[in-house]
Tab-separated table of C-alpha atoms and ligand atoms in Angstrom:
chain	number	residue	atom	x	y	z
A	1	UNK	CA	121.821	48.367	57.801
A	2	UNK	CA	119.349	45.427	56.454
A	3	UNK	CA	119.880	42.044	56.427
A	4	UNK	CA	121.981	41.096	53.104
A	5	UNK	CA	119.838	38.047	53.032
A	6	UNK	CA	116.499	40.099	52.497
A	7	UNK	CA	115.014	38.356	49.389
A	8	UNK	CA	113.938	40.382	46.490
A	9	UNK	CA	110.284	40.783	45.572
A	10	UNK	CA	109.258	42.790	42.270
A	11	UNK	CA	105.990	43.648	41.887
A	12	UNK	CA	105.005	45.208	38.470
A	13	UNK	CA	101.543	45.242	35.941
A	14	UNK	CA	103.237	42.569	33.508
A	15	UNK	CA	105.549	39.388	34.033
A	16	UNK	CA	108.842	39.713	32.591
A	17	UNK	CA	108.420	36.636	30.488
A	18	UNK	CA	105.958	36.198	27.173
A	19	UNK	CA	105.201	32.826	25.151
A	20	UNK	CA	106.961	32.224	22.117
A	21	UNK	CA	105.072	30.708	18.890
A	22	UNK	CA	105.970	27.002	20.451
A	23	UNK	CA	104.286	27.742	23.557
A	24	UNK	CA	107.490	28.187	25.761
A	25	UNK	CA	107.860	31.146	28.175
A	26	UNK	CA	111.065	33.496	27.125
A	27	UNK	CA	112.231	36.544	29.126
A	28	UNK	CA	110.966	39.718	27.183
A	29	UNK	CA	113.732	41.805	26.124
A	30	UNK	CA	113.726	45.185	27.604
A	31	UNK	CA	116.193	47.409	29.806
A	32	UNK	CA	113.998	47.150	33.057
A	33	UNK	CA	113.861	43.266	32.631
A	34	UNK	CA	117.690	43.055	32.048
A	35	UNK	CA	118.766	45.170	35.218
A	36	UNK	CA	116.725	43.439	37.700
A	37	UNK	CA	116.666	39.887	36.798
A	38	UNK	CA	120.941	40.064	38.122
A	39	UNK	CA	119.333	41.310	41.584
A	40	UNK	CA	116.603	38.920	41.531
A	41	UNK	CA	118.871	35.818	40.607
A	42	UNK	CA	121.590	37.092	43.184
A	43	UNK	CA	119.389	38.073	46.477
A	44	UNK	CA	116.811	34.963	45.071
A	45	UNK	CA	113.166	36.331	45.160
A	46	UNK	CA	110.684	36.506	42.640
A	47	UNK	CA	108.513	38.715	40.583
A	48	UNK	CA	104.718	39.187	40.621
A	49	UNK	CA	102.842	40.276	37.766
A	50	UNK	CA	99.695	39.991	35.035
A	51	UNK	CA	100.920	37.004	32.252
A	52	UNK	CA	99.356	39.530	29.757
A	53	UNK	CA	96.177	37.480	28.362
A	54	UNK	CA	92.866	37.967	29.653
A	55	UNK	CA	91.644	34.561	31.757
A	56	UNK	CA	95.027	32.998	31.813
A	57	UNK	CA	96.314	31.711	35.440
A	58	UNK	CA	99.794	30.245	34.983
A	59	UNK	CA	100.033	30.132	38.521
A	60	UNK	CA	103.947	29.971	40.023
A	61	UNK	CA	106.951	28.977	37.450
A	62	UNK	CA	110.545	29.985	36.267
A	63	UNK	CA	111.904	31.518	33.846
A	64	UNK	CA	115.663	31.604	33.044
A	65	UNK	CA	116.030	31.053	37.115
A	66	UNK	CA	113.983	33.395	38.117
A	67	UNK	CA	110.287	32.978	40.302
A	68	UNK	CA	107.030	34.180	38.091
A	69	UNK	CA	104.007	34.646	40.267
A	70	UNK	CA	101.054	35.623	38.000
A	71	UNK	CA	98.160	37.447	39.066
A	72	UNK	CA	95.441	36.931	36.983
A	73	UNK	CA	93.155	39.390	35.407
A	74	UNK	CA	89.534	38.522	33.885
A	75	UNK	CA	88.125	40.474	30.610
A	76	UNK	CA	86.577	42.531	32.935
A	77	UNK	CA	89.633	43.336	35.103
A	78	UNK	CA	91.507	44.414	31.893
A	79	UNK	CA	88.786	46.903	30.535
A	80	UNK	CA	88.110	48.538	33.927
A	81	UNK	CA	91.709	48.291	35.681
A	82	UNK	CA	93.884	48.315	32.235
A	83	UNK	CA	92.381	50.421	29.277
A	84	UNK	CA	90.361	52.200	31.664
A	85	UNK	CA	91.683	53.823	35.202
A	86	UNK	CA	95.064	52.976	34.523
A	87	UNK	CA	95.444	54.024	30.547
A	88	UNK	CA	92.626	56.395	30.316
A	89	UNK	CA	92.300	57.966	33.357
A	90	UNK	CA	95.802	57.905	34.778
A	91	UNK	CA	98.117	57.817	31.840
A	92	UNK	CA	96.514	61.475	30.485
A	93	UNK	CA	96.360	63.099	33.747
A	94	UNK	CA	99.845	62.060	34.407
A	95	UNK	CA	100.771	63.384	30.961
A	96	UNK	CA	100.045	67.209	31.920
A	97	UNK	CA	96.390	66.196	30.721
A	98	UNK	CA	97.389	66.574	27.047
A	99	UNK	CA	94.143	64.346	26.548
A	100	UNK	CA	91.484	64.767	28.550
A	101	UNK	CA	91.157	62.014	31.209
A	102	UNK	CA	88.347	60.028	31.983
A	103	UNK	CA	86.988	59.599	35.050
A	104	UNK	CA	84.367	56.547	35.945
A	105	UNK	CA	83.929	54.760	39.560
A	106	UNK	CA	83.156	51.887	38.090
A	107	UNK	CA	87.276	51.795	36.685
A	108	UNK	CA	88.215	52.996	39.972
A	109	UNK	CA	86.306	50.224	41.902
A	110	UNK	CA	88.327	47.591	39.557
A	111	UNK	CA	91.658	49.104	40.198
A	112	UNK	CA	91.031	48.925	43.811
A	113	UNK	CA	90.360	45.508	43.225
A	114	UNK	CA	93.165	44.686	41.253
A	115	UNK	CA	95.673	46.540	43.353
A	116	UNK	CA	93.912	44.247	46.293
A	117	UNK	CA	94.601	41.210	44.176
A	118	UNK	CA	98.270	42.135	43.508
A	119	UNK	CA	99.250	42.985	47.090
A	120	UNK	CA	97.135	40.127	48.362
A	121	UNK	CA	99.890	37.810	45.946
A	122	UNK	CA	103.151	39.933	47.013
A	123	UNK	CA	102.158	39.462	50.943
A	124	UNK	CA	101.577	35.401	50.407
A	125	UNK	CA	105.012	35.153	49.215
A	126	UNK	CA	107.165	37.351	50.471
A	127	UNK	CA	109.635	36.159	53.481
A	128	UNK	CA	110.223	38.213	56.454
A	129	UNK	CA	111.628	41.109	56.141
A	130	UNK	CA	112.114	41.096	52.228
A	131	UNK	CA	112.268	43.896	49.577
A	132	UNK	CA	109.195	44.148	47.684
A	133	UNK	CA	110.097	46.736	45.157
A	134	UNK	CA	106.539	48.201	43.582
A	135	UNK	CA	106.566	49.298	39.436
A	136	UNK	CA	104.279	52.039	38.243
A	137	UNK	CA	101.207	54.078	37.737
A	138	UNK	CA	98.660	50.452	37.695
A	139	UNK	CA	99.827	49.627	41.354
A	140	UNK	CA	99.748	53.117	43.112
A	141	UNK	CA	97.624	51.480	46.089
A	142	UNK	CA	99.817	48.003	46.417
A	143	UNK	CA	102.188	49.897	48.801
A	144	UNK	CA	99.385	50.604	51.707
A	145	UNK	CA	97.605	47.812	50.808
A	146	UNK	CA	100.629	45.454	51.493
A	147	UNK	CA	102.207	47.290	54.268
A	148	UNK	CA	98.307	46.197	56.222
A	149	UNK	CA	98.909	42.928	55.714
A	150	UNK	CA	102.590	42.615	55.934
A	151	UNK	CA	104.175	45.233	58.049
A	152	UNK	CA	107.584	43.472	58.398
A	153	UNK	CA	108.302	43.902	54.679
A	154	UNK	CA	110.259	47.192	53.486
A	155	UNK	CA	108.295	48.526	50.493
A	156	UNK	CA	109.769	50.632	47.612
A	157	UNK	CA	108.208	52.174	44.848
A	158	UNK	CA	109.204	53.651	41.135
A	159	UNK	CA	107.188	55.647	39.123
A	160	UNK	CA	108.148	55.516	35.281
A	161	UNK	CA	106.106	58.205	34.371
A	162	UNK	CA	105.701	61.917	35.563
A	163	UNK	CA	103.949	62.653	38.770
A	164	UNK	CA	101.736	66.101	37.833
A	165	UNK	CA	101.382	69.005	39.211
A	166	UNK	CA	99.048	69.182	42.447
A	167	UNK	CA	96.834	71.608	39.980
A	168	UNK	CA	96.212	69.080	37.773
A	169	UNK	CA	96.144	66.149	40.119
A	170	UNK	CA	93.721	67.390	42.571
A	171	UNK	CA	91.273	66.947	39.896
A	172	UNK	CA	91.205	63.316	40.232
A	173	UNK	CA	88.314	62.168	42.550
A	174	UNK	CA	90.603	59.509	44.412
A	175	UNK	CA	93.277	61.843	45.096
A	176	UNK	CA	93.383	61.113	48.994
A	177	UNK	CA	93.400	57.199	48.069
A	178	UNK	CA	95.905	57.661	45.546
A	179	UNK	CA	98.690	59.463	47.922
A	180	UNK	CA	97.741	57.282	50.683
A	181	UNK	CA	98.425	54.002	49.077
A	182	UNK	CA	101.457	55.772	47.681
A	183	UNK	CA	102.695	56.870	51.297
A	184	UNK	CA	102.686	53.121	52.291
A	185	UNK	CA	105.693	52.415	50.967
A	186	UNK	CA	109.051	53.413	52.791
A	187	UNK	CA	110.755	54.723	49.445
A	188	UNK	CA	108.901	56.526	46.701
A	189	UNK	CA	111.360	57.490	43.884
A	190	UNK	CA	110.623	59.022	40.576
A	191	UNK	CA	112.278	59.803	37.288
A	192	UNK	CA	113.102	63.707	38.466
A	193	UNK	CA	113.082	66.215	41.158
A	194	UNK	CA	109.899	68.002	40.171
A	195	UNK	CA	107.615	64.683	40.230
A	196	UNK	CA	109.264	64.342	43.411
A	197	UNK	CA	108.186	67.705	44.446
A	198	UNK	CA	105.340	67.241	42.950
A	199	UNK	CA	104.334	64.303	44.891
A	200	UNK	CA	105.289	65.603	47.998
A	201	UNK	CA	103.014	68.685	47.550
A	202	UNK	CA	100.362	66.568	46.639
A	203	UNK	CA	101.198	64.058	49.461
A	204	UNK	CA	100.676	66.966	51.809
A	205	UNK	CA	97.491	68.556	50.685
A	206	UNK	CA	95.843	65.513	50.485
A	207	UNK	CA	97.818	62.291	51.703
A	208	UNK	CA	97.780	63.530	55.415
A	209	UNK	CA	101.933	63.982	54.916
A	210	UNK	CA	103.456	66.566	57.188
A	211	UNK	CA	107.073	67.753	57.590
A	212	UNK	CA	109.063	70.625	55.948
A	213	UNK	CA	111.542	68.644	54.283
A	214	UNK	CA	110.276	67.057	50.829
A	215	UNK	CA	112.935	64.327	51.140
A	216	UNK	CA	111.467	62.632	54.069
A	217	UNK	CA	107.518	63.191	54.850
A	218	UNK	CA	106.000	62.253	57.877
A	219	UNK	CA	102.763	59.934	57.591
A	220	UNK	CA	101.174	57.889	60.289
A	221	UNK	CA	103.914	58.001	62.662
A	222	UNK	CA	106.876	56.881	60.024
A	223	UNK	CA	109.227	58.170	57.899
A	224	UNK	CA	108.663	58.029	53.870
A	225	UNK	CA	111.412	59.111	52.169
A	226	UNK	CA	111.297	60.727	48.440
A	227	UNK	CA	113.871	60.628	45.897
A	228	UNK	CA	114.454	61.469	42.067
A	229	UNK	CA	116.259	57.933	40.415
A	230	UNK	CA	116.369	58.604	37.042
A	231	UNK	CA	116.469	55.439	35.096
A	232	UNK	CA	119.483	54.739	32.769
A	233	UNK	CA	120.091	52.223	29.638
A	234	UNK	CA	122.476	49.335	29.344
A	235	UNK	CA	125.551	51.260	28.289
A	236	UNK	CA	127.499	48.407	27.582
A	237	UNK	CA	124.678	46.503	25.605
A	238	UNK	CA	124.147	49.768	23.601
A	239	UNK	CA	127.874	50.219	22.773
A	240	UNK	CA	128.525	46.632	21.917
A	241	UNK	CA	125.265	46.833	19.382
A	242	UNK	CA	126.673	50.134	17.922
A	243	UNK	CA	130.375	48.942	17.218
A	244	UNK	CA	128.736	45.464	15.380
A	245	UNK	CA	129.774	44.744	12.210
A	246	UNK	CA	126.143	43.504	11.654
A	247	UNK	CA	124.565	46.897	12.901
A	248	UNK	CA	127.122	49.139	10.934
A	249	UNK	CA	126.281	47.350	8.171
A	250	UNK	CA	122.871	48.056	8.589
A	251	UNK	CA	123.512	51.922	9.100
A	252	UNK	CA	125.574	51.854	5.855
A	253	UNK	CA	122.529	49.983	3.699
A	254	UNK	CA	119.837	52.027	5.075
A	255	UNK	CA	121.809	55.310	4.128
A	256	UNK	CA	122.216	53.579	0.649
A	257	UNK	CA	118.665	52.450	0.244
A	258	UNK	CA	117.518	55.965	0.786
A	259	UNK	CA	119.191	57.185	-1.877
A	260	UNK	CA	122.310	58.724	0.234
A	261	UNK	CA	120.323	61.891	1.612
A	262	UNK	CA	122.342	64.780	2.601
A	263	UNK	CA	121.107	64.569	6.172
A	264	UNK	CA	118.652	61.623	7.616
A	265	UNK	CA	116.485	62.599	10.636
A	266	UNK	CA	115.397	59.979	12.784
A	267	UNK	CA	112.182	59.408	14.905
A	268	UNK	CA	111.277	56.445	17.215
A	269	UNK	CA	108.389	55.826	19.627
A	270	UNK	CA	105.416	53.931	20.747
A	271	UNK	CA	102.615	55.617	18.987
A	272	UNK	CA	101.408	57.346	21.785
A	273	UNK	CA	99.348	60.882	21.708
A	274	UNK	CA	101.721	61.987	24.592
A	275	UNK	CA	105.153	61.264	22.389
A	276	UNK	CA	104.235	64.558	19.860
A	277	UNK	CA	104.778	62.532	16.664
A	278	UNK	CA	102.400	64.402	14.721
A	279	UNK	CA	103.692	68.212	15.481
A	280	UNK	CA	107.053	66.855	15.162
A	281	UNK	CA	106.141	66.082	11.500
A	282	UNK	CA	104.626	69.526	11.031
A	283	UNK	CA	108.384	70.990	11.893
A	284	UNK	CA	109.483	68.556	9.279
A	285	UNK	CA	106.978	69.735	6.816
A	286	UNK	CA	107.782	73.469	7.765
A	287	UNK	CA	111.506	73.268	7.396
A	288	UNK	CA	110.945	71.544	3.996
A	289	UNK	CA	108.694	74.320	2.607
A	290	UNK	CA	110.646	77.031	4.263
A	291	UNK	CA	114.187	75.888	3.021
A	292	UNK	CA	112.788	74.778	-0.189
A	293	UNK	CA	114.660	71.287	0.479
A	294	UNK	CA	113.483	68.126	-1.127
A	295	UNK	CA	114.441	64.572	-0.534
A	296	UNK	CA	117.903	64.503	-1.424
A	297	UNK	CA	118.956	67.104	1.008
A	298	UNK	CA	116.981	65.501	3.987
A	299	UNK	CA	114.518	62.730	4.696
A	300	UNK	CA	112.817	61.287	7.855
A	301	UNK	CA	112.608	58.195	9.170
A	302	UNK	CA	109.967	57.834	11.683
A	303	UNK	CA	109.651	54.208	13.715
A	304	UNK	CA	106.552	54.211	15.263
A	305	UNK	CA	105.696	50.966	17.744
A	306	UNK	CA	101.909	49.883	17.704
A	307	UNK	CA	100.459	50.477	21.185
A	308	UNK	CA	97.198	49.979	23.322
A	309	UNK	CA	95.823	49.745	19.320
A	310	UNK	CA	92.418	48.983	20.969
A	311	UNK	CA	92.302	52.242	22.152
A	312	UNK	CA	90.108	54.747	20.138
A	313	UNK	CA	92.357	57.588	21.209
A	314	UNK	CA	95.466	55.799	20.086
A	315	UNK	CA	93.648	54.743	16.666
A	316	UNK	CA	92.980	58.648	16.339
A	317	UNK	CA	96.430	59.702	16.650
A	318	UNK	CA	97.483	56.794	14.050
A	319	UNK	CA	95.192	58.343	11.859
A	320	UNK	CA	96.468	61.773	12.317
A	321	UNK	CA	100.037	60.782	11.652
A	322	UNK	CA	99.309	58.328	8.711
A	323	UNK	CA	97.407	61.384	7.169
A	324	UNK	CA	100.545	63.898	7.801
A	325	UNK	CA	102.986	61.250	6.601
A	326	UNK	CA	100.850	61.236	3.040
A	327	UNK	CA	100.460	64.882	2.828
A	328	UNK	CA	103.955	65.447	3.398
A	329	UNK	CA	104.896	63.101	0.657
A	330	UNK	CA	102.523	63.864	-1.565
A	331	UNK	CA	103.860	67.451	-1.556
A	332	UNK	CA	107.321	67.088	-1.385
A	333	UNK	CA	108.372	62.944	-2.747
A	334	UNK	CA	109.963	62.104	-6.018
A	335	UNK	CA	109.173	59.019	-7.540
A	336	UNK	CA	111.296	56.379	-5.493
A	337	UNK	CA	112.301	59.022	-3.264
A	338	UNK	CA	109.889	59.660	0.100
A	339	UNK	CA	110.636	62.388	2.132
A	340	UNK	CA	108.868	60.491	5.318
A	341	UNK	CA	109.499	57.011	5.763
A	342	UNK	CA	107.177	55.503	7.946
A	343	UNK	CA	107.298	52.114	10.116
A	344	UNK	CA	104.285	51.043	11.967
A	345	UNK	CA	105.868	47.846	13.538
A	346	UNK	CA	108.729	47.257	15.833
A	347	UNK	CA	111.982	46.582	14.982
A	348	UNK	CA	115.009	44.172	15.963
A	349	UNK	CA	117.268	45.916	18.337
A	350	UNK	CA	120.217	45.367	15.793
A	351	UNK	CA	117.684	47.381	13.054
A	352	UNK	CA	117.198	50.012	16.031
A	353	UNK	CA	120.632	50.601	16.521
A	354	UNK	CA	121.161	50.765	13.005
A	355	UNK	CA	118.845	53.591	12.705
A	356	UNK	CA	120.337	55.423	15.346
A	357	UNK	CA	123.808	55.151	13.420
A	358	UNK	CA	122.520	56.056	10.244
A	359	UNK	CA	120.750	58.880	11.382
A	360	UNK	CA	122.823	62.536	11.738
A	361	UNK	CA	119.707	64.105	13.748
A	362	UNK	CA	117.611	62.584	16.431
A	363	UNK	CA	114.243	64.119	17.320
A	364	UNK	CA	112.954	63.021	20.537
A	365	UNK	CA	109.917	65.416	21.394
A	366	UNK	CA	107.390	64.343	23.630
A	367	UNK	CA	104.752	66.353	24.734
A	368	UNK	CA	105.336	64.825	28.192
A	369	UNK	CA	107.362	61.796	29.006
A	370	UNK	CA	108.437	60.647	32.489
A	371	UNK	CA	111.630	59.863	31.099
A	372	UNK	CA	112.451	58.815	27.485
A	373	UNK	CA	114.855	55.747	27.182
A	374	UNK	CA	115.594	56.379	23.142
A	375	UNK	CA	117.059	59.999	23.577
A	376	UNK	CA	119.784	58.173	25.765
A	377	UNK	CA	119.829	55.188	23.728
A	378	UNK	CA	120.879	57.570	20.669
A	379	UNK	CA	123.302	59.380	22.812
A	380	UNK	CA	125.066	55.986	23.788
A	381	UNK	CA	124.869	54.663	20.079
A	382	UNK	CA	126.849	57.373	18.988
A	383	UNK	CA	130.006	56.498	19.291
A	384	UNK	CA	131.931	58.552	16.868
A	385	UNK	CA	130.304	61.466	18.852
A	386	UNK	CA	128.666	63.259	16.015
A	387	UNK	CA	125.282	63.600	15.741
A	388	UNK	CA	122.460	65.765	16.999
A	389	UNK	CA	119.512	65.315	19.573
A	390	UNK	CA	116.722	67.753	19.841
A	391	UNK	CA	114.935	67.251	22.904
A	392	UNK	CA	111.529	67.990	24.396
A	393	UNK	CA	111.997	70.157	27.445
A	394	UNK	CA	109.002	68.168	28.912
A	395	UNK	CA	110.800	64.749	29.003
A	396	UNK	CA	112.080	63.927	32.102
A	397	UNK	CA	115.722	62.993	30.090
A	398	UNK	CA	115.789	66.940	29.685
A	399	UNK	CA	117.076	67.587	33.483
A	400	UNK	CA	120.095	65.467	32.659
A	401	UNK	CA	120.625	66.068	29.026
A	402	UNK	CA	120.760	70.127	29.066
A	403	UNK	CA	123.680	69.785	26.000
A	404	UNK	CA	120.810	68.505	23.912
A	405	UNK	CA	118.707	71.075	21.279
A	406	UNK	CA	116.030	71.733	23.675
A	407	UNK	CA	112.195	72.473	22.613
A	408	UNK	CA	108.948	73.135	23.076
A	409	UNK	CA	106.997	70.164	21.582
A	410	UNK	CA	104.323	72.682	21.385
A	411	UNK	CA	106.092	74.812	19.137
A	412	UNK	CA	106.060	74.335	15.491
A	413	UNK	CA	108.066	76.937	14.283
A	414	UNK	CA	110.545	77.046	17.159
A	415	UNK	CA	110.981	73.145	16.573
A	416	UNK	CA	111.198	73.806	12.698
A	417	UNK	CA	114.231	76.460	13.403
A	418	UNK	CA	115.977	73.860	16.076
A	419	UNK	CA	115.978	71.532	12.993
A	420	UNK	CA	117.214	73.722	10.500
A	421	UNK	CA	120.123	74.605	12.947
A	422	UNK	CA	120.595	70.866	13.899
A	423	UNK	CA	120.968	70.149	9.673
A	424	UNK	CA	123.221	73.138	9.488
A	425	UNK	CA	125.286	72.318	13.003
A	426	UNK	CA	129.058	71.955	12.010
A	427	UNK	CA	131.357	68.813	13.365
A	428	UNK	CA	133.120	70.716	16.078
A	429	UNK	CA	130.102	72.085	17.522
A	430	UNK	CA	127.882	68.154	17.031
A	431	UNK	CA	131.133	66.816	19.091
A	432	UNK	CA	131.447	69.379	21.828
A	433	UNK	CA	127.813	68.510	22.550
A	434	UNK	CA	127.579	64.751	21.831
A	435	UNK	CA	130.940	64.487	24.313
A	436	UNK	CA	128.903	65.975	27.076
A	437	UNK	CA	125.748	64.103	26.516
A	438	UNK	CA	127.836	61.029	26.354
A	439	UNK	CA	129.206	61.808	29.496
A	440	UNK	CA	126.106	61.851	31.723
A	441	UNK	CA	124.196	58.975	29.934
A	442	UNK	CA	127.429	56.331	30.288
A	443	UNK	CA	127.962	58.061	34.006
A	444	UNK	CA	125.265	55.685	35.669
A	445	UNK	CA	123.676	52.693	34.144
A	446	UNK	CA	120.294	51.014	34.282
A	447	UNK	CA	122.482	48.856	36.460
A	448	UNK	CA	123.333	51.471	38.477
A	449	UNK	CA	119.914	52.823	38.731
A	450	UNK	CA	118.172	49.240	40.475
A	451	UNK	CA	121.217	49.296	42.895
A	452	UNK	CA	121.121	52.525	44.017
A	453	UNK	CA	116.938	52.324	44.585
A	454	UNK	CA	117.758	48.950	46.209
A	455	UNK	CA	120.305	50.562	48.476
A	456	UNK	CA	117.538	53.338	49.403
A	457	UNK	CA	115.185	50.434	50.462
A	458	UNK	CA	118.143	48.914	52.144
A	459	UNK	CA	118.496	51.719	54.629
A	460	UNK	CA	116.349	52.028	57.761
B	1	GDG	C1	107.909	54.414	30.130
B	1	GDG	C2	107.954	55.898	29.774
B	1	GDG	C3	110.360	56.082	30.226
B	1	GDG	C4	111.054	51.213	20.819
B	1	GDG	N1	110.977	51.045	19.681
B	1	GDG	C5	111.395	49.875	19.379
B	1	GDG	C6	112.162	49.437	20.587
B	1	GDG	N2	111.700	50.212	21.668
B	1	GDG	C7	112.383	50.534	22.660
B	1	GDG	C8	113.341	51.634	22.966
B	1	GDG	C9	113.030	52.186	24.559
B	1	GDG	C10	111.778	51.829	24.991
B	1	GDG	O1	111.332	50.649	23.465
B	1	GDG	C11	110.647	52.915	24.898
B	1	GDG	O2	111.314	53.318	26.138
B	1	GDG	P1	110.960	55.148	26.472
B	1	GDG	O3	111.313	55.416	27.530
B	1	GDG	O4	110.870	55.703	24.996
B	1	GDG	O5	109.198	55.300	26.555
B	1	GDG	P2	107.916	54.457	26.982
B	1	GDG	O6	107.585	53.154	26.450
B	1	GDG	O7	106.751	55.323	26.873
B	1	GDG	O8	108.554	54.057	28.319
B	1	GDG	C12	109.082	56.589	29.629
B	1	GDG	C13	110.300	54.280	30.652
B	1	GDG	O9	108.953	53.705	30.977
B	1	GDG	C14	111.347	53.699	31.600
B	1	GDG	O10	111.268	54.008	32.719
B	1	GDG	O11	111.419	56.395	30.134
B	1	GDG	O12	109.192	57.993	29.855
B	1	GDG	O13	106.709	56.355	29.315
B	1	GDG	O14	113.966	51.202	25.088
B	1	GDG	O15	114.178	51.331	22.583
B	1	GDG	N3	112.884	48.401	20.657
B	1	GDG	C15	113.424	47.631	19.619
B	1	GDG	N4	112.596	48.068	18.526
B	1	GDG	C16	111.802	48.910	18.168
B	1	GDG	O16	110.993	49.032	17.365
B	1	GDG	N5	114.038	46.254	19.948
């Protein structure tokens, strides 16, 4: 067993804080931050990350009892490491290559340099034998770099996005360096079993890992444990919101303001080409045409949260989504009653859960997604056990949520037929499926996930 006094050092691309309008730091909202905060406070420790704007270095400071350790990035770092290698090379490659990844040696050099800076900072603040937990695709070289500097610490790594099949990963010119970087950890964990197995295959092929069991790879005279640790949500937090008077009122208002359509369908995503928003809208358009439905029968609410707006591919995705919204409304809306309501902004948690409560059908249809928390949030919010979840078979969540209506998010006709089925599903079937989904999602929340990851890291 490990030493219970070991502190925890979290290393992630972003610090879990942001500056409010008055120039005061505040904790950013989000499941990961709220899950890790109690562990950091309980054990003591620190969070190492980028403060979020180029050229800014606030150094070390405390917010809500957690030590924040800033890793500054210059504008060039932000271009090469962040927009470039992380988001235009790794992000599309790891999401099944749904857009062509770009390979540039200058971006790679920046990625190496920034990963070295993160590893150096973590090495300088970790105490003897501490637990260091590194997060996500931006920091895959950190485990091996940190091990070289500090062989005494225990290193865990969690990938929030998918790990691609070896056929796809092998395109990456830096495939050996990435797998060797990850193999520097004691524990490498993924959202699904498939991701973990994909990594093990690439680690054997390109990283020099050996051993018959994908859960225990041998590398450099050490054992590297590989596993699936599907992330959960703050179940109690969503339950509290979903049962609050304010959120019920918001849900009721939403139904009234849309003119009480017979059915309301919902989509909630960051506006990202991996989320399949355009194909989903085409499926909705097909249903309206084929079934001759009007806005009194069914309406669609799409909340699209702005994301990576400086990147041309994201601008193109936005244009395509907005073109489709305009086209569908042009053909199907009546004055004062659109067929599609489209919000390009983020909304408050109360409005988000209000939308979950108001929606008869939730469409979560990414072309590829590590997990997808929105699917789990919808299920937990449906406290009356009605509602239908349509879920992409390419979202990590589908490994756990088999009672959803699973679809191929590339297949417009199949999604349209499934949407019709969802709109017509009787209450008994809705309840049977929703009860089963709720059992799965409530059985392990994001706090359990963090505890499980950490206890795996503590085991020698
Ligand atoms: C990455 C992986 C993996 C969305 N709109 C609003 C809002 N949200 C919140 C949701 C949810 C979160 O943002 C989005 O999480 P997802 O899991 O759906 O997707 P990514 O952002 O791509 O996350 C993913 C995740 O990491 C965790 O490991 O599941 O696969 O890609 O929590 O509720 N929140 C508020 N207003 C909004 O308008 N307040």
